[in-house]
Tab-separated table of C-alpha atoms in Angstrom:
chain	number	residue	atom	x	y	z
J	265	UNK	CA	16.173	-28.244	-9.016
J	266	UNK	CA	16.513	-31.126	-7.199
J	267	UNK	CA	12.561	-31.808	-6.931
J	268	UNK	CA	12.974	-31.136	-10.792
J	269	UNK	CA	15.165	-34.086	-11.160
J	270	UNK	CA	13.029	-36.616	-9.018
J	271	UNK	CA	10.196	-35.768	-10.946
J	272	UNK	CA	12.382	-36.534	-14.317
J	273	UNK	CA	13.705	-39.893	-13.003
J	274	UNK	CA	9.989	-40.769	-11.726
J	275	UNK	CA	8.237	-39.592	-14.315
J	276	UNK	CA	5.359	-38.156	-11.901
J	277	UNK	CA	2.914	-36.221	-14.464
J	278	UNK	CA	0.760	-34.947	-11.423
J	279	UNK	CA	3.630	-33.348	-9.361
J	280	UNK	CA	5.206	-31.910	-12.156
J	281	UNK	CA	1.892	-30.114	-13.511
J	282	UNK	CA	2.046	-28.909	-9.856
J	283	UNK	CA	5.594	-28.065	-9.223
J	284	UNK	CA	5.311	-26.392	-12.859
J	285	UNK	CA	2.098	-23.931	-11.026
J	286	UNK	CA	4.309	-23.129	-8.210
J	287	UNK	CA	7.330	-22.550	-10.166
J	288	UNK	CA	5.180	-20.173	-12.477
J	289	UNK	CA	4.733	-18.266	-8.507
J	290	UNK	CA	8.160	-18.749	-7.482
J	291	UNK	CA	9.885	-16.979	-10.884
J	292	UNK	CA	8.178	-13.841	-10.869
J	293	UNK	CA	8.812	-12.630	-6.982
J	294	UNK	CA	11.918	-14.032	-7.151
J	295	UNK	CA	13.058	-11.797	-9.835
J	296	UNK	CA	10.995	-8.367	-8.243
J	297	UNK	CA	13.049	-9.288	-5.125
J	298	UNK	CA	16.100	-9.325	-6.731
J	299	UNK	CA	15.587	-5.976	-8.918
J	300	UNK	CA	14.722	-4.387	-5.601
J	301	UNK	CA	17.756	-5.303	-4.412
J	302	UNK	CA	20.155	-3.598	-6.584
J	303	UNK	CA	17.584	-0.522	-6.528
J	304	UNK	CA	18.029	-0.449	-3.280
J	305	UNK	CA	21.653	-0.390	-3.464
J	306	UNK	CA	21.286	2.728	-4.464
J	307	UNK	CA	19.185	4.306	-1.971
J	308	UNK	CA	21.683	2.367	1.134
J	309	UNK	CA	23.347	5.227	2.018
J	310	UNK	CA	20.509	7.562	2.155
J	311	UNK	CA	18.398	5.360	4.391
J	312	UNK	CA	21.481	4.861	6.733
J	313	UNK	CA	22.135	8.799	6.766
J	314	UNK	CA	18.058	9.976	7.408
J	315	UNK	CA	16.585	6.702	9.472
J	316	UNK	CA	20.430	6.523	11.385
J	317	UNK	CA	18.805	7.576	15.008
J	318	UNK	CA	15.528	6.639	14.556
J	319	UNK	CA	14.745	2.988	16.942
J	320	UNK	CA	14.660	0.962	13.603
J	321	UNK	CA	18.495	1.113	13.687
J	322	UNK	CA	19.085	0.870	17.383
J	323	UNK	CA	20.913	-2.522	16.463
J	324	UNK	CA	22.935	-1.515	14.179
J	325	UNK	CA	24.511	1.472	16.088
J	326	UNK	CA	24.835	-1.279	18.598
J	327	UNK	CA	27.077	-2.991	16.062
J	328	UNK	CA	28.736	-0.590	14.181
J	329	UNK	CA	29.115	2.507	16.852
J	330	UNK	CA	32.310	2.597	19.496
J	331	UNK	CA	31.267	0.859	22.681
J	332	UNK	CA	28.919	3.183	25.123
J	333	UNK	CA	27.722	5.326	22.006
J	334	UNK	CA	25.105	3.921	19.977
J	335	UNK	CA	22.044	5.774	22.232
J	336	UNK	CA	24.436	8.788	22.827
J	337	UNK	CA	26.940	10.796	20.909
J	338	UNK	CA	26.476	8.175	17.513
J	339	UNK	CA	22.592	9.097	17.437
J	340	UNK	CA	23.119	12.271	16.818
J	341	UNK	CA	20.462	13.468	14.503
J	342	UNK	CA	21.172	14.778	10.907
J	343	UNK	CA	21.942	18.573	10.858
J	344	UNK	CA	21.886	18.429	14.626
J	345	UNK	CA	17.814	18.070	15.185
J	346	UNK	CA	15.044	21.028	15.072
J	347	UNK	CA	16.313	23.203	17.928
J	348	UNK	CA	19.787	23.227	17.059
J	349	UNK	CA	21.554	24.881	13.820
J	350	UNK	CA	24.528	22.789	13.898
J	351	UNK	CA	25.626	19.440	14.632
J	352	UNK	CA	28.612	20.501	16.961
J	353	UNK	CA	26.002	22.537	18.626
J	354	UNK	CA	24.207	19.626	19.533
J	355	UNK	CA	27.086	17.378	20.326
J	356	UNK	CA	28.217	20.273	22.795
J	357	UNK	CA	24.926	20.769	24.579
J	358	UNK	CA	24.206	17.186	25.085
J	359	UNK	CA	27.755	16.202	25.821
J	360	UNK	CA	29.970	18.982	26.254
J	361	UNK	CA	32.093	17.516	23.191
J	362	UNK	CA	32.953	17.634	19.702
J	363	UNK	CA	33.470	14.752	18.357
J	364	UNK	CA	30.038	13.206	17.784
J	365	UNK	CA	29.470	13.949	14.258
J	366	UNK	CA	33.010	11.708	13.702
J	367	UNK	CA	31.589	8.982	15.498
J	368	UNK	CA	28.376	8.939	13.810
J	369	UNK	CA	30.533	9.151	10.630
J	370	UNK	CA	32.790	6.295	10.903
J	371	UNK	CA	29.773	4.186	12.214
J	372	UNK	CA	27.815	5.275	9.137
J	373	UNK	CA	30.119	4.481	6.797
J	374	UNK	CA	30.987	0.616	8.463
J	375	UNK	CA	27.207	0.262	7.964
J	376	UNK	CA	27.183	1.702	4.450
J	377	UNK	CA	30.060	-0.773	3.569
J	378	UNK	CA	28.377	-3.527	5.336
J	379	UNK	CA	25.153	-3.317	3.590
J	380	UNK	CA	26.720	-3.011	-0.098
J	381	UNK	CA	28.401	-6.038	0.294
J	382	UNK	CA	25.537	-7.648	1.811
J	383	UNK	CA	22.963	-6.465	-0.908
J	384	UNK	CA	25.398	-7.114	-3.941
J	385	UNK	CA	26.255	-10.773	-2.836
J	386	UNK	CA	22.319	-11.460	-2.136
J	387	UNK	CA	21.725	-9.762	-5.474
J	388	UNK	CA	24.408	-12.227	-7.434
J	389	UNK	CA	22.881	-15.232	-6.030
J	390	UNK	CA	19.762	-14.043	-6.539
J	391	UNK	CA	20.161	-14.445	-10.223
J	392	UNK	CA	21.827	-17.421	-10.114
J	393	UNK	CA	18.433	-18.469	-8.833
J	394	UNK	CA	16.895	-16.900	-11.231
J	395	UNK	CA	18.864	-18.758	-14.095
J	396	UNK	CA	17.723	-22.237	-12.391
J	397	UNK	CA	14.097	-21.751	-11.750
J	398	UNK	CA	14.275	-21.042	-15.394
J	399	UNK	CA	16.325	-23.760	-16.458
J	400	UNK	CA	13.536	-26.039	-14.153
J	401	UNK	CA	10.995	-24.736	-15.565
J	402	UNK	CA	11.919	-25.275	-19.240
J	403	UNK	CA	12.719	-29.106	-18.628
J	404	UNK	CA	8.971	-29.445	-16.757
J	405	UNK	CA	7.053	-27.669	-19.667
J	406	UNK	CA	9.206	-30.262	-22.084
J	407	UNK	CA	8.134	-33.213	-19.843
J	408	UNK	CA	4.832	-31.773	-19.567
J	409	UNK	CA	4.522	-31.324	-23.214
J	410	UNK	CA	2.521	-28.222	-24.526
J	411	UNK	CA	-1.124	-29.857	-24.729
J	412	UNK	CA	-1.196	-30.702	-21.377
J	413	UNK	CA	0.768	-27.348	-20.050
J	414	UNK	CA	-2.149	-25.751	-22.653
J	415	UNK	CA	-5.086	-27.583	-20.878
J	416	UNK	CA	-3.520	-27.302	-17.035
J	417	UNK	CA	-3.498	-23.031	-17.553
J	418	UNK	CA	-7.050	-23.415	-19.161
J	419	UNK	CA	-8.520	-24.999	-16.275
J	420	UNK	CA	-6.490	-22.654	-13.336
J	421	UNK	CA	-6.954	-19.568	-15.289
J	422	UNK	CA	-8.243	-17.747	-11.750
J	423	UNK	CA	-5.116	-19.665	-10.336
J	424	UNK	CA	-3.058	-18.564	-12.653
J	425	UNK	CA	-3.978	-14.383	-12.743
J	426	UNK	CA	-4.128	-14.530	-8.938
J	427	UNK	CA	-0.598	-13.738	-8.832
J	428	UNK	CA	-0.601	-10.590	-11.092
J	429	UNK	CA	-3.938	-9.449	-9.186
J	430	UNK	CA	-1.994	-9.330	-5.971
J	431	UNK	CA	0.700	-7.942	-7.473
J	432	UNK	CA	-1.375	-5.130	-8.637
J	433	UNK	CA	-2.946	-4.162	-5.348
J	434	UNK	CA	0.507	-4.282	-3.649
J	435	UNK	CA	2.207	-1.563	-6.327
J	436	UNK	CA	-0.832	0.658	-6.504
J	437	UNK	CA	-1.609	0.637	-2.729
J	438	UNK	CA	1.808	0.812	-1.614
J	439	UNK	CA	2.355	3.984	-4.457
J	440	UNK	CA	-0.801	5.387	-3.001
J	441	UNK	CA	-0.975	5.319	0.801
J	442	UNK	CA	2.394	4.621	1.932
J	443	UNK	CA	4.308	6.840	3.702
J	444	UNK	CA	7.545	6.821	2.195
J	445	UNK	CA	6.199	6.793	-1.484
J	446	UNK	CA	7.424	9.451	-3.464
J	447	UNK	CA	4.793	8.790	-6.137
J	448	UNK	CA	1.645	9.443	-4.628
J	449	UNK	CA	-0.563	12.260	-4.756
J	450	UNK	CA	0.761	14.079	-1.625
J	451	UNK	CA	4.255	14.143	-3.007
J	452	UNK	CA	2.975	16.003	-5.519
J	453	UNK	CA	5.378	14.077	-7.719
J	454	UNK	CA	3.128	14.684	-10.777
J	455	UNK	CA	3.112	10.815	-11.422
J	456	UNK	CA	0.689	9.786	-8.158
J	457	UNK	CA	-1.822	8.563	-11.322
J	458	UNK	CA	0.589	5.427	-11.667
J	459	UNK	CA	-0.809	4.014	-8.375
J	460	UNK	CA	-4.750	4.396	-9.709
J	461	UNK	CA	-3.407	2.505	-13.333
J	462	UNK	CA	-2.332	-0.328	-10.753
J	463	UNK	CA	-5.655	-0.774	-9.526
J	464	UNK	CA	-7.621	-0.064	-12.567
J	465	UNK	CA	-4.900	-3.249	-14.071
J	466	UNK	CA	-5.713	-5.114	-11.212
J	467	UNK	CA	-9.532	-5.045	-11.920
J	468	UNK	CA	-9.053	-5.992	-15.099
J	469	UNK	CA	-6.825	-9.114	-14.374
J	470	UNK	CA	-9.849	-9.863	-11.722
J	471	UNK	CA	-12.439	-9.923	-14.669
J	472	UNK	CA	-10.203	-11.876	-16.914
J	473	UNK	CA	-9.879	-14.426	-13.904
J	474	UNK	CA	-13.634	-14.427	-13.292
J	475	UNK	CA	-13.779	-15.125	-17.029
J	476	UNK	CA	-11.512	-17.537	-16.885
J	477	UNK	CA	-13.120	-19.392	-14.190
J	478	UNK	CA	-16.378	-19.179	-16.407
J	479	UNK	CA	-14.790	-20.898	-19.697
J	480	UNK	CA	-13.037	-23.405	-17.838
J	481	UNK	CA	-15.979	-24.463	-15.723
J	482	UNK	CA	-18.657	-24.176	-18.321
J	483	UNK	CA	-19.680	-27.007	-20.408
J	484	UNK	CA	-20.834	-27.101	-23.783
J	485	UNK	CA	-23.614	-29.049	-24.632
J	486	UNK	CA	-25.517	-27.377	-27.481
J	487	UNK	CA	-24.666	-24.642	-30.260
J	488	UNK	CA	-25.927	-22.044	-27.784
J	489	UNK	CA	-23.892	-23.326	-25.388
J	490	UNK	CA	-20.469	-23.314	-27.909
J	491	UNK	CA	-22.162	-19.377	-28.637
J	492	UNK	CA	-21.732	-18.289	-24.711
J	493	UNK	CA	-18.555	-19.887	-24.123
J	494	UNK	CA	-16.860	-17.984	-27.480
J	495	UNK	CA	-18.546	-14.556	-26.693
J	496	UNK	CA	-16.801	-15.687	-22.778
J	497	UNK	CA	-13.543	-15.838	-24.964
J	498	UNK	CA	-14.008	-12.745	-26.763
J	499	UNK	CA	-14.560	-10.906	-23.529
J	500	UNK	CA	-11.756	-12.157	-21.842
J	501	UNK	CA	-9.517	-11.353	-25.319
J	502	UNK	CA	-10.975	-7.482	-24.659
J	503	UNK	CA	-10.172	-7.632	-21.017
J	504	UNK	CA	-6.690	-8.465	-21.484
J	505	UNK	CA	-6.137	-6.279	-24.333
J	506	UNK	CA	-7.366	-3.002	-22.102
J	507	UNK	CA	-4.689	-4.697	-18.856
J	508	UNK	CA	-1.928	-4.804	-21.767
J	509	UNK	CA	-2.289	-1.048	-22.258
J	510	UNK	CA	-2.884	-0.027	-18.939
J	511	UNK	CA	0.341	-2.217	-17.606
J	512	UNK	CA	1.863	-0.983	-20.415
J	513	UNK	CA	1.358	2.962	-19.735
J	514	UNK	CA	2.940	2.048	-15.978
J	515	UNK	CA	5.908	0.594	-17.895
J	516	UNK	CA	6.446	3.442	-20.259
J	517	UNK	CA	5.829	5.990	-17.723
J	518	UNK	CA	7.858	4.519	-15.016
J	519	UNK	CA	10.576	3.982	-17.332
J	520	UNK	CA	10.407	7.669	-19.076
J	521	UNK	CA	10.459	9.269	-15.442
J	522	UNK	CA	13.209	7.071	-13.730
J	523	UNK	CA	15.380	8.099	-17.042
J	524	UNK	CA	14.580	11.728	-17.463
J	525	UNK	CA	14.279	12.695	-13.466
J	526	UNK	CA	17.690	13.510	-12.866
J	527	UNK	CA	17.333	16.220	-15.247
J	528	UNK	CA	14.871	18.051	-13.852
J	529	UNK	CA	16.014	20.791	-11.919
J	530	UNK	CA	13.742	20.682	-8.409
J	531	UNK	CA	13.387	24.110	-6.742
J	532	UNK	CA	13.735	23.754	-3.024
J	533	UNK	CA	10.105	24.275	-2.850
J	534	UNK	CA	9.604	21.148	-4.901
J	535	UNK	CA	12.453	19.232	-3.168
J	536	UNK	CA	11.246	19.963	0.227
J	537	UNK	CA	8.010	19.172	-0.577
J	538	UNK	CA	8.865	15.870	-1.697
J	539	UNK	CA	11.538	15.624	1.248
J	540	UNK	CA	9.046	16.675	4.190
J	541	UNK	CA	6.841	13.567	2.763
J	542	UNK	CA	9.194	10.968	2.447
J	543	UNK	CA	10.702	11.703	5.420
J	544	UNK	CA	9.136	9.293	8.098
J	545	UNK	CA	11.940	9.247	10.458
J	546	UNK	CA	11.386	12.807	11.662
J	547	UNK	CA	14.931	14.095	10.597
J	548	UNK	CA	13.147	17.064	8.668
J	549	UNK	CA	13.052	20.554	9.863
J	550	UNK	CA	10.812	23.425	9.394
J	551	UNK	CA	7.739	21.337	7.480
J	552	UNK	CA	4.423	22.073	7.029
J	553	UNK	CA	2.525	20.767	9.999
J	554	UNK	CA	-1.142	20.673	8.208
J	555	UNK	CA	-2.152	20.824	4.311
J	556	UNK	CA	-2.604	24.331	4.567
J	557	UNK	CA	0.685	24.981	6.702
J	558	UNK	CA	3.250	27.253	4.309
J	559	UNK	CA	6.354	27.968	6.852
J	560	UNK	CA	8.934	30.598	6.029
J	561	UNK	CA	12.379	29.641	4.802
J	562	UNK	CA	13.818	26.115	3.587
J	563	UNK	CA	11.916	23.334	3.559
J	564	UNK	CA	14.057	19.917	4.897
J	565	UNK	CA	17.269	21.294	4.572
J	566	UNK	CA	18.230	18.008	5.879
J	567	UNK	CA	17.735	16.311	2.397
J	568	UNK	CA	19.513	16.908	-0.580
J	569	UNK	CA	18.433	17.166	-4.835
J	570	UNK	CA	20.441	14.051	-5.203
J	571	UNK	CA	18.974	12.231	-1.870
J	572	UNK	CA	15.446	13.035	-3.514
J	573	UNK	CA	15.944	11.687	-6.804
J	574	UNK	CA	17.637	8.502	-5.884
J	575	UNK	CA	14.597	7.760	-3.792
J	576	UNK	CA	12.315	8.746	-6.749
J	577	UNK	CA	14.520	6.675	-9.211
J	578	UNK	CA	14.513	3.831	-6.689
J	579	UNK	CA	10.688	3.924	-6.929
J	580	UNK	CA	10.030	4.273	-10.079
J	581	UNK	CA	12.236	1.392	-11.334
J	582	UNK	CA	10.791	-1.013	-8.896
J	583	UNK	CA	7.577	0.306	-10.598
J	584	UNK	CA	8.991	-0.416	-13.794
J	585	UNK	CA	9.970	-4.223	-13.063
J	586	UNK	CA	6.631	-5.070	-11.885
J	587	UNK	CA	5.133	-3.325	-14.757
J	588	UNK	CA	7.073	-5.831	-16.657
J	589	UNK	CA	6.307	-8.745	-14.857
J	590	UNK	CA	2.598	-7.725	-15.196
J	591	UNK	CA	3.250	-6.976	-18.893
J	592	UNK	CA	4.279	-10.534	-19.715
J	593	UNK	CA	1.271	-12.152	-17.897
J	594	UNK	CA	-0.854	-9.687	-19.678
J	595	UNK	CA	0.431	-11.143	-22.726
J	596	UNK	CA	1.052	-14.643	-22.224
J	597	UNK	CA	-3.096	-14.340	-20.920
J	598	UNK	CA	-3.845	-12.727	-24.116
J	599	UNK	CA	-1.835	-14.998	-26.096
J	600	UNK	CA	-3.509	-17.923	-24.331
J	601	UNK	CA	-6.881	-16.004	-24.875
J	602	UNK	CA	-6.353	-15.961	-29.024
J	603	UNK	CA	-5.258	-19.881	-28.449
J	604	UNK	CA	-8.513	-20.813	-26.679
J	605	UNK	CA	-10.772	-19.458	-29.448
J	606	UNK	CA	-8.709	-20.225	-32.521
J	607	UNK	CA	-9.211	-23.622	-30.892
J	608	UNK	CA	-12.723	-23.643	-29.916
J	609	UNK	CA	-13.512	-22.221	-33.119
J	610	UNK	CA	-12.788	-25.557	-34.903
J	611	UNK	CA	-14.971	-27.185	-31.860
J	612	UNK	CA	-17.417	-30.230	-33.071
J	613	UNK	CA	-20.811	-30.646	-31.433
J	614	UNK	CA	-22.692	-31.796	-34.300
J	615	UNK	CA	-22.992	-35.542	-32.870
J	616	UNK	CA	-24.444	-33.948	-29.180
């Protein structure tokens, strides 16, 4: 805001076409950050619970356990670990006590408390951040004026799509190969196809930017050469047309599954399926060890229906904002596209 104002009072056209471009950057992360947040908020006390004695949260049993605990009786495992069928059990064999699972507890819930506030006061300024890289934004595009803002995006169009290209390779490869994603195609989540629409968007948003790059840098000289450029225009009107309905279908779907998921009724097969993969902080029992491993009984009886849908919700929310970030590049691209060639139509070369 403050570099908004110094470009204002010096009335520096060049930095504020360029603070305007990195502003454009700025906006769209901020606001996927601060979505994930409150998702997240959601999901705090199951990630506390499952990931509590793994060494990711050695600090924080540091913090939040009673001193001379937080590698001891406060890491107790959930459900007491895979050789033991109770909690007490465990706290008695290690320790020749009972109270671990009261330790753990109390620690748990400081942390749980801890992060909430933590996560909701981020969140709240967040948007306040939000609300001012908007409010910046809207005074440099009315310094700018709208030719100039018009010509700037036609000449970074690559610059411009670069964003929403990256953004599509993170979603789909992090909904395909990570670990923890309840979405992909081992989770057998029924949804794992979301991930491949992220890639298939983000190939299209890489031909619209080498399109882009083409229109901006070619010149027109000659009739043939006005012909080329508006069949480049039409091409890159097509491309962004296919990348609105595939960002769209990750919207809509993400959207329709985050809202109708808690009423599906998972049989334990299905919710330890899903459990045993999201689990990466080995606090499951009795999983399949290879793709063709079926054990007897309960699958991650560690995990809960509720556990498993929050993460699944969690997911496919996050999957839902950045479908809607990519939506409204998709369109402001497209609307740019029909802009370019209702302009070049009315092009003049007859005195070349």
């Amino acid at each position: 805001m403050l570099l908004t104002l110094k470009v204002i009072r010096n009335v520096n056209l060049v930095g504020a076409v360029k603070y305007m471009w990195a502003l454009y950057w700025i906006m769209p992360i901020e606001i996927l950050f601060v979505v994930s947040l409150f998702d997240y908020h959601r999901v705090t006390d199951v990630w506390v619970k499952h990931w509590w004695s793994t060494p990711s949260m050695n600090w924080f049993r540091e913090l939040f356990c009673l001193a001379g605990t937080a590698y001891t009786k406060c890491a107790m495992p959930v459900g007491g670990g895979s050789i033991n069928t109770t909690e007490d059990e465990w706290c008695e064999l290690n320790y020749n006590a009972t109270d671990c699972s009261d330790i753990r507890s109390e620690a748990q819930q400081k942390m749980t408390t801890t992060s909430y506030i933590f996560v909701t006061g981020n969140g709240i300024w967040g948007v306040l951040l939000i609300l001012l890289l908007f409010l910046a934004l809207t005074l440099l595009e009315g310094i700018i004026t709208a030719p100039i803002v018009q010509s700037s995006k036609e000449t970074n169009i690559p610059a411009w799509l670069t964003l929403p290209i990256i953004g599509c390779l993170a979603g789909g490869s992090v909904l395909l190969f990570s670990p923890s994603s309840a979405l992909s195609d081992g989770a057998d989540s029924g949804v794992f196809w979301v991930g491949l629409v992220y890639m298939v968007a983000s190939g299209m948003f890489f031909l619209a930017a080498l399109l882009g790059w083409f229109i901006s840098a070619f010149s027109v000289l000659n009739n043939r050469d006005k012909r080329h450029k508006q069949i480049a225009i039409l091409l890159f009107i097509a491309t962004m047309l296919l990348t609105v309905l595939s960002v769209a279908a990750i919207l809509s779907t993400s959207l329709i599954y985050s809202a109708s998921i808690v009423r599906i009724d998972y049989d334990d097969k299905a919710r330890g399926n899903v459990a045993c993969y999201l689990d990466t902080a080995d606090s499951c029992t009795n999983c399949p060890k290879s793709p063709g491993h079926q054990p007897e009984g309960v699958w991650c009886p560690e995990w809960t229906d509720e556990e498993v849908v929050k993460v699944l919700q969690t997911q496919l929310k996050q999957s839902a904002t950045l479908g809607a970030i990519l939506l409204i590049y998709a369109f402001s691209a497209l609307r740019f596209g029909f802009i370019l060639h209702s302009h070049f139509s009315r092009y003049q070369i007859d005195y070349v």
